[in-house]
Amino acid sequence: MSDLLNLASSLRALGDERLLVTLRRRAPIGAPKDFFDLAQHLLGPRSIQNALNRLSGSEARALRAVLEARADSQSVAALESLVEIGLVFCNADGYRAFDGVAALAEPLLARLAPEPTLETAPIKLVTEPNRGELGLCAIAAFETQQAVYELLLDAQQNQLRQTGKTGFGVSDVKRLAAHLRKTNQSVRAYYALAERMHLFQLVGEKWWLTTAASEYLAGTVLSRWTSLAEHWVESLGVVGAKELTSVLHFYPELDLLACLKSVFPLADSQLGEDLTLLAEQAQGIGFSVGGRPSLLLEYCLTKRLDLASELLQQNLPQTQHSLIVQADLSLIAPGPLDTATELVLRKFAQIEQVAVASSFRMSALSLSHGLECGLTLDEIRQMLLELNGKALPQPVEYLLREAETRFGRLTVASGPGGAEKAVVRSSDAILLTQVLNDSRLRAFAFKADTAASIATRLDPEVVYYGLRDHGYLAVRVDKDGLVLSPLNTLSYGQGISDTDGGPLQKLIQSLRDADVRVGEQPDDQDLTRQIQLAVKSKSALKIVAEDRSGKEIEFLILPTALANGRLRGMDKKSDVERTIPLKSVKRVQLG
C-alpha cells in the first residue's frame, strides 16, 4: 500500500480522543473532506517539516531508531506518539516511517545528540516550598487569569471582528491594553492564548464567546488559573511534558527557556519563537520566577494539580465584598471581588484599571448597558449601598436618576426590509434630528422615515454600536418593542461545545460521516475521488457494481485509468482487464 493509504488507514483507526490530539499537533489547513484528504495534507513537505521541528527529544530519538530499524529499544509512549501525529505507522513488520518523513528527517536527526532519552533520569521532588517565590508566583498568576477574564468581558460588550494576520483589530487591542496597563504585544498574546483555549470561536468574520468562556467567567480565581495551567502543560504533549520533568531535575542549573529548548532539540526559528512565548506564559501563570522553574510547575507536570492549587490558594490575594463609591463616579475595589459580585458590577460599570485593587467608572452609557442586561436601577442602587457601606454621593444619585429618564428614548430595530435594514425611533424629535444631522454619523446615511423615525441600509447591530460609540444611549429592541440584551446578542457561539474539542471535534465527526457515506451511498464526487486516489497510489480497489439485471457484483480491481465516465483496470481475481462504467458503481473501498 502507498504512504497515502497507510496514513489514511492509520488515522481512521485512531480513536476520537487520539485523533483530536493529532489534529491539534498537526493543525491541518482548511477542512479536509475525508481521511485521504487529511492524509494528503499531513504528508505534504511543509506539514512534515513543521511536525519534525516540534518533536520532543524522546520522539526524535524514537524516530531515528525507526529509520535504523531498531524501534524495539525505544519507549513505547514515544513510538505511539509518532503514530498519533502521523509520522510513523505500524504494520505486521513493526514501526515504519513514511517515505516523505524519512527523506526530511534524516538530515535533521543527523545533528541530534546521541545521548539516551531523559525519561529514565532520576527525579527528586522538592518538598519545601520557597514562600517568597510562591508569593511572586501568586501575584503573576492572579494578574494573568484576571487579564484573560477582562479580555472575555471586553469581548462580551464589544463586537470583535477578524482583522489582519492576528485576527484581532488594533482598536480592540489598544482598548484592552489601556485597561490592563499592558503593551499591545502582551495583549495580542492574551488574545492568542484565549483562542488556543477555545474561549473564542470565529463564526464568519466575528469572534464569539464559547461555552468554555462562560465557564471561565463564572469560575473562581483558582479555577481560572487551573484552566490556564492545564492548557500550558497540554501544549507540550504527553511525551514532552514527561521529558520536561526529567530535564528540570537532570539539569537544575538551566532556566525554563533553556529546558524547553532541550526538550525540543529540532526546533527551528519559528518554533524557537513559540518556545519563547511558552516560557513567557509560564512566567505569567506562576510556573517560573525570573526564568527559573517554580514548584507549581513541578507539581503540574507530575499530575499533582490539586497540590499546586492548594499551594497557590494560600498565597493568592483574598477576595473582598466592598467598594469605595466616589463623587467623581469612580468605584474603587480595594481587593479582588468575588465572581458573582464582579459579574454584576461589570454590567453597569466600565473598568478603568485592572489590578489586585481595580478601579471602575459609571456613566450614563454604562448604566444603560446594565438596564439592557436586565438589571433595575433599584438593584444597582442597593448593590452600591451594600458594597459602599454608607449613603451614596449626590452625583451618583443624580446619575442614577438621569439614566432612568433617558433609558429607552432612542431605540434601534430591524427595518421592514429592502433598503431599510434598521430603523431608529424616538419620541424626542430634537434628539432624532440631532442624530440625523450629526456629521460623525454621516457614514450611516440616515434618511428621515417618519416624524418619529429615521432609517438606514446598515444592519441594526452596526447602527446600535455606532450610536453608542458616539455617546448616544441607543437600545436595541425586537419587533414587539422589547429590549434585547447585548449579552444575549453576543452569546451566539455559546452553543458550540469546546470542552471536547470544539471545531476540531466537528471536523472529526465530518471525517467519520464521510467514511460512512462512501461506504454506504457515495455520491459521484466521492466515487471519483476514491478511484483517482487508487490510480495515483497504485492501490487495489474493492468495487461493488450493479449489472444489467440489477444484481450487485464485487470486483477487486487494480485501476489504471479513469476517463469518459469509465474505470479501466486489472481484475486481480480473474487476471483480466475490465472496463466498468462509473454509473454502475455503487460502492468503493481502498484496500
mmCIF file with all atom_site columns, C-alpha atoms in Angstrom, residues 85-198:
data_model
loop_
_atom_site.group_PDB
_atom_site.id
_atom_site.type_symbol
_atom_site.label_atom_id
_atom_site.label_alt_id
_atom_site.label_comp_id
_atom_site.label_asym_id
_atom_site.label_entity_id
_atom_site.label_seq_id
_atom_site.pdbx_PDB_ins_code
_atom_site.Cartn_x
_atom_site.Cartn_y
_atom_site.Cartn_z
_atom_site.occupancy
_atom_site.B_iso_or_equiv
_atom_site.pdbx_formal_charge
_atom_site.auth_seq_id
_atom_site.auth_comp_id
_atom_site.auth_asym_id
_atom_site.auth_atom_id
_atom_site.pdbx_PDB_model_num
ATOM 1   C CA . ILE A 1 85  ? 0.932   12.637 14.856 1.00 0.00 ? 85  ILE A CA 1
ATOM 2   C CA . GLY A 1 86  ? 1.152   10.790 11.546 1.00 0.00 ? 86  GLY A CA 1
ATOM 3   C CA . LEU A 1 87  ? 4.915   10.439 11.079 1.00 0.00 ? 87  LEU A CA 1
ATOM 4   C CA . VAL A 1 88  ? 5.071   6.671  11.609 1.00 0.00 ? 88  VAL A CA 1
ATOM 5   C CA . PHE A 1 89  ? 2.699   3.750  11.059 1.00 0.00 ? 89  PHE A CA 1
ATOM 6   C CA . CYS A 1 90  ? 2.660   0.263  12.495 1.00 0.00 ? 90  CYS A CA 1
ATOM 7   C CA . ASN A 1 91  ? 2.081   -2.920 10.479 1.00 0.00 ? 91  ASN A CA 1
ATOM 8   C CA . ALA A 1 92  ? 2.944   -6.613 10.782 1.00 0.00 ? 92  ALA A CA 1
ATOM 9   C CA . ASP A 1 93  ? 6.632   -5.791 10.295 1.00 0.00 ? 93  ASP A CA 1
ATOM 10  C CA . GLY A 1 94  ? 6.668   -3.257 13.129 1.00 0.00 ? 94  GLY A CA 1
ATOM 11  C CA . TYR A 1 95  ? 7.013   0.524  13.100 1.00 0.00 ? 95  TYR A CA 1
ATOM 12  C CA . ARG A 1 96  ? 7.874   2.208  9.806  1.00 0.00 ? 96  ARG A CA 1
ATOM 13  C CA . ALA A 1 97  ? 8.299   5.857  8.843  1.00 0.00 ? 97  ALA A CA 1
ATOM 14  C CA . PHE A 1 98  ? 6.571   7.217  5.764  1.00 0.00 ? 98  PHE A CA 1
ATOM 15  C CA . ASP A 1 99  ? 8.908   7.807  2.813  1.00 0.00 ? 99  ASP A CA 1
ATOM 16  C CA . GLY A 1 100 ? 8.371   11.572 2.829  1.00 0.00 ? 100 GLY A CA 1
ATOM 17  C CA . VAL A 1 101 ? 9.073   11.682 6.570  1.00 0.00 ? 101 VAL A CA 1
ATOM 18  C CA . ALA A 1 102 ? 12.274  9.644  6.203  1.00 0.00 ? 102 ALA A CA 1
ATOM 19  C CA . ALA A 1 103 ? 13.616  11.922 3.462  1.00 0.00 ? 103 ALA A CA 1
ATOM 20  C CA . LEU A 1 104 ? 13.132  15.077 5.519  1.00 0.00 ? 104 LEU A CA 1
ATOM 21  C CA . ALA A 1 105 ? 14.022  13.581 8.912  1.00 0.00 ? 105 ALA A CA 1
ATOM 22  C CA . GLU A 1 106 ? 17.433  12.107 8.110  1.00 0.00 ? 106 GLU A CA 1
ATOM 23  C CA . PRO A 1 107 ? 19.347  15.420 7.788  1.00 0.00 ? 107 PRO A CA 1
ATOM 24  C CA . LEU A 1 108 ? 17.614  16.791 10.898 1.00 0.00 ? 108 LEU A CA 1
ATOM 25  C CA . LEU A 1 109 ? 18.275  13.704 13.008 1.00 0.00 ? 109 LEU A CA 1
ATOM 26  C CA . ALA A 1 110 ? 21.931  13.686 11.985 1.00 0.00 ? 110 ALA A CA 1
ATOM 27  C CA . ARG A 1 111 ? 22.546  16.649 14.282 1.00 0.00 ? 111 ARG A CA 1
ATOM 28  C CA . LEU A 1 112 ? 20.649  15.090 17.194 1.00 0.00 ? 112 LEU A CA 1
ATOM 29  C CA . ALA A 1 113 ? 22.838  14.390 20.207 1.00 0.00 ? 113 ALA A CA 1
ATOM 30  C CA . PRO A 1 114 ? 23.435  10.655 20.756 1.00 0.00 ? 114 PRO A CA 1
ATOM 31  C CA . GLU A 1 115 ? 22.510  10.876 24.458 1.00 0.00 ? 115 GLU A CA 1
ATOM 32  C CA . PRO A 1 116 ? 19.778  8.486  25.654 1.00 0.00 ? 116 PRO A CA 1
ATOM 33  C CA . THR A 1 117 ? 16.269  9.623  26.486 1.00 0.00 ? 117 THR A CA 1
ATOM 34  C CA . LEU A 1 118 ? 15.874  11.512 29.732 1.00 0.00 ? 118 LEU A CA 1
ATOM 35  C CA . GLU A 1 119 ? 12.668  9.691  30.617 1.00 0.00 ? 119 GLU A CA 1
ATOM 36  C CA . THR A 1 120 ? 14.632  7.418  32.940 1.00 0.00 ? 120 THR A CA 1
ATOM 37  C CA . ALA A 1 121 ? 16.541  10.241 34.672 1.00 0.00 ? 121 ALA A CA 1
ATOM 38  C CA . PRO A 1 122 ? 16.152  10.192 38.465 1.00 0.00 ? 122 PRO A CA 1
ATOM 39  C CA . ILE A 1 123 ? 13.574  12.668 39.750 1.00 0.00 ? 123 ILE A CA 1
ATOM 40  C CA . LYS A 1 124 ? 13.973  14.201 43.197 1.00 0.00 ? 124 LYS A CA 1
ATOM 41  C CA . LEU A 1 125 ? 10.899  16.234 44.014 1.00 0.00 ? 125 LEU A CA 1
ATOM 42  C CA . VAL A 1 126 ? 11.184  19.407 46.058 1.00 0.00 ? 126 VAL A CA 1
ATOM 43  C CA . THR A 1 127 ? 9.001   19.227 49.156 1.00 0.00 ? 127 THR A CA 1
ATOM 44  C CA . GLU A 1 128 ? 9.833   22.516 50.922 1.00 0.00 ? 128 GLU A CA 1
ATOM 45  C CA . PRO A 1 129 ? 8.262   25.495 49.121 1.00 0.00 ? 129 PRO A CA 1
ATOM 46  C CA . ASN A 1 130 ? 10.003  28.851 48.962 1.00 0.00 ? 130 ASN A CA 1
ATOM 47  C CA . ARG A 1 131 ? 7.432   31.270 50.403 1.00 0.00 ? 131 ARG A CA 1
ATOM 48  C CA . GLY A 1 132 ? 8.959   34.344 48.807 1.00 0.00 ? 132 GLY A CA 1
ATOM 49  C CA . GLU A 1 133 ? 8.964   32.646 45.416 1.00 0.00 ? 133 GLU A CA 1
ATOM 50  C CA . LEU A 1 134 ? 5.388   31.457 45.826 1.00 0.00 ? 134 LEU A CA 1
ATOM 51  C CA . GLY A 1 135 ? 4.259   34.986 46.662 1.00 0.00 ? 135 GLY A CA 1
ATOM 52  C CA . LEU A 1 136 ? 5.652   36.227 43.340 1.00 0.00 ? 136 LEU A CA 1
ATOM 53  C CA . CYS A 1 137 ? 4.077   33.245 41.537 1.00 0.00 ? 137 CYS A CA 1
ATOM 54  C CA . ALA A 1 138 ? 0.696   34.024 43.099 1.00 0.00 ? 138 ALA A CA 1
ATOM 55  C CA . ILE A 1 139 ? 0.801   37.686 42.013 1.00 0.00 ? 139 ILE A CA 1
ATOM 56  C CA . ALA A 1 140 ? 1.726   36.726 38.440 1.00 0.00 ? 140 ALA A CA 1
ATOM 57  C CA . ALA A 1 141 ? -0.955  34.004 38.358 1.00 0.00 ? 141 ALA A CA 1
ATOM 58  C CA . PHE A 1 142 ? -3.604  36.404 39.646 1.00 0.00 ? 142 PHE A CA 1
ATOM 59  C CA . GLU A 1 143 ? -2.760  39.097 37.088 1.00 0.00 ? 143 GLU A CA 1
ATOM 60  C CA . THR A 1 144 ? -2.774  36.675 34.146 1.00 0.00 ? 144 THR A CA 1
ATOM 61  C CA . GLN A 1 145 ? -6.065  34.962 34.988 1.00 0.00 ? 145 GLN A CA 1
ATOM 62  C CA . GLN A 1 146 ? -7.553  38.416 35.571 1.00 0.00 ? 146 GLN A CA 1
ATOM 63  C CA . ALA A 1 147 ? -6.235  39.670 32.218 1.00 0.00 ? 147 ALA A CA 1
ATOM 64  C CA . VAL A 1 148 ? -7.918  36.798 30.343 1.00 0.00 ? 148 VAL A CA 1
ATOM 65  C CA . TYR A 1 149 ? -11.067 37.378 32.431 1.00 0.00 ? 149 TYR A CA 1
ATOM 66  C CA . GLU A 1 150 ? -11.061 41.053 31.474 1.00 0.00 ? 150 GLU A CA 1
ATOM 67  C CA . LEU A 1 151 ? -10.447 40.158 27.826 1.00 0.00 ? 151 LEU A CA 1
ATOM 68  C CA . LEU A 1 152 ? -13.589 37.989 27.765 1.00 0.00 ? 152 LEU A CA 1
ATOM 69  C CA . LEU A 1 153 ? -15.709 40.636 29.487 1.00 0.00 ? 153 LEU A CA 1
ATOM 70  C CA . ASP A 1 154 ? -14.473 43.199 26.977 1.00 0.00 ? 154 ASP A CA 1
ATOM 71  C CA . ALA A 1 155 ? -15.421 40.846 24.131 1.00 0.00 ? 155 ALA A CA 1
ATOM 72  C CA . GLN A 1 156 ? -18.827 40.389 25.745 1.00 0.00 ? 156 GLN A CA 1
ATOM 73  C CA . GLN A 1 157 ? -19.551 44.110 25.497 1.00 0.00 ? 157 GLN A CA 1
ATOM 74  C CA . ASN A 1 158 ? -17.883 44.873 22.150 1.00 0.00 ? 158 ASN A CA 1
ATOM 75  C CA . GLN A 1 159 ? -18.167 43.290 18.728 1.00 0.00 ? 159 GLN A CA 1
ATOM 76  C CA . LEU A 1 160 ? -14.812 41.733 17.820 1.00 0.00 ? 160 LEU A CA 1
ATOM 77  C CA . ARG A 1 161 ? -14.221 41.263 14.112 1.00 0.00 ? 161 ARG A CA 1
ATOM 78  C CA . GLN A 1 162 ? -11.494 39.275 12.393 1.00 0.00 ? 162 GLN A CA 1
ATOM 79  C CA . THR A 1 163 ? -8.850  41.745 11.267 1.00 0.00 ? 163 THR A CA 1
ATOM 80  C CA . GLY A 1 164 ? -5.420  41.340 9.684  1.00 0.00 ? 164 GLY A CA 1
ATOM 81  C CA . LYS A 1 165 ? -2.986  38.497 10.255 1.00 0.00 ? 165 LYS A CA 1
ATOM 82  C CA . THR A 1 166 ? -3.531  38.193 14.011 1.00 0.00 ? 166 THR A CA 1
ATOM 83  C CA . GLY A 1 167 ? -7.313  38.159 13.692 1.00 0.00 ? 167 GLY A CA 1
ATOM 84  C CA . PHE A 1 168 ? -7.918  40.982 16.195 1.00 0.00 ? 168 PHE A CA 1
ATOM 85  C CA . GLY A 1 169 ? -8.133  44.685 15.406 1.00 0.00 ? 169 GLY A CA 1
ATOM 86  C CA . VAL A 1 170 ? -5.782  47.424 16.606 1.00 0.00 ? 170 VAL A CA 1
ATOM 87  C CA . SER A 1 171 ? -8.615  49.355 18.287 1.00 0.00 ? 171 SER A CA 1
ATOM 88  C CA . ASP A 1 172 ? -9.662  46.278 20.293 1.00 0.00 ? 172 ASP A CA 1
ATOM 89  C CA . VAL A 1 173 ? -6.068  45.630 21.337 1.00 0.00 ? 173 VAL A CA 1
ATOM 90  C CA . LYS A 1 174 ? -5.456  49.257 22.362 1.00 0.00 ? 174 LYS A CA 1
ATOM 91  C CA . ARG A 1 175 ? -8.691  49.448 24.366 1.00 0.00 ? 175 ARG A CA 1
ATOM 92  C CA . LEU A 1 176 ? -7.787  46.370 26.378 1.00 0.00 ? 176 LEU A CA 1
ATOM 93  C CA . ALA A 1 177 ? -4.145  47.426 26.732 1.00 0.00 ? 177 ALA A CA 1
ATOM 94  C CA . ALA A 1 178 ? -5.289  50.693 28.314 1.00 0.00 ? 178 ALA A CA 1
ATOM 95  C CA . HIS A 1 179 ? -7.422  48.822 30.861 1.00 0.00 ? 179 HIS A CA 1
ATOM 96  C CA . LEU A 1 180 ? -4.725  46.297 31.711 1.00 0.00 ? 180 LEU A CA 1
ATOM 97  C CA . ARG A 1 181 ? -1.837  48.788 31.646 1.00 0.00 ? 181 ARG A CA 1
ATOM 98  C CA . LYS A 1 182 ? -0.050  46.336 29.332 1.00 0.00 ? 182 LYS A CA 1
ATOM 99  C CA . THR A 1 183 ? 1.690   46.683 25.979 1.00 0.00 ? 183 THR A CA 1
ATOM 100 C CA . ASN A 1 184 ? -0.156  45.917 22.745 1.00 0.00 ? 184 ASN A CA 1
ATOM 101 C CA . GLN A 1 185 ? 2.150   42.943 22.226 1.00 0.00 ? 185 GLN A CA 1
ATOM 102 C CA . SER A 1 186 ? 1.200   41.496 25.617 1.00 0.00 ? 186 SER A CA 1
ATOM 103 C CA . VAL A 1 187 ? -2.496  41.918 24.866 1.00 0.00 ? 187 VAL A CA 1
ATOM 104 C CA . ARG A 1 188 ? -2.134  40.189 21.497 1.00 0.00 ? 188 ARG A CA 1
ATOM 105 C CA . ALA A 1 189 ? -0.512  37.281 23.352 1.00 0.00 ? 189 ALA A CA 1
ATOM 106 C CA . TYR A 1 190 ? -3.566  37.125 25.644 1.00 0.00 ? 190 TYR A CA 1
ATOM 107 C CA . TYR A 1 191 ? -5.869  37.052 22.610 1.00 0.00 ? 191 TYR A CA 1
ATOM 108 C CA . ALA A 1 192 ? -3.822  34.214 21.075 1.00 0.00 ? 192 ALA A CA 1
ATOM 109 C CA . LEU A 1 193 ? -3.943  32.313 24.366 1.00 0.00 ? 193 LEU A CA 1
ATOM 110 C CA . ALA A 1 194 ? -7.725  32.702 24.611 1.00 0.00 ? 194 ALA A CA 1
ATOM 111 C CA . GLU A 1 195 ? -8.126  31.473 21.031 1.00 0.00 ? 195 GLU A CA 1
ATOM 112 C CA . ARG A 1 196 ? -5.965  28.380 21.659 1.00 0.00 ? 196 ARG A CA 1
ATOM 113 C CA . MET A 1 197 ? -8.011  27.626 24.776 1.00 0.00 ? 197 MET A CA 1
ATOM 114 C CA . HIS A 1 198 ? -11.200 27.741 22.623 1.00 0.00 ? 198 HIS A CA 1
#
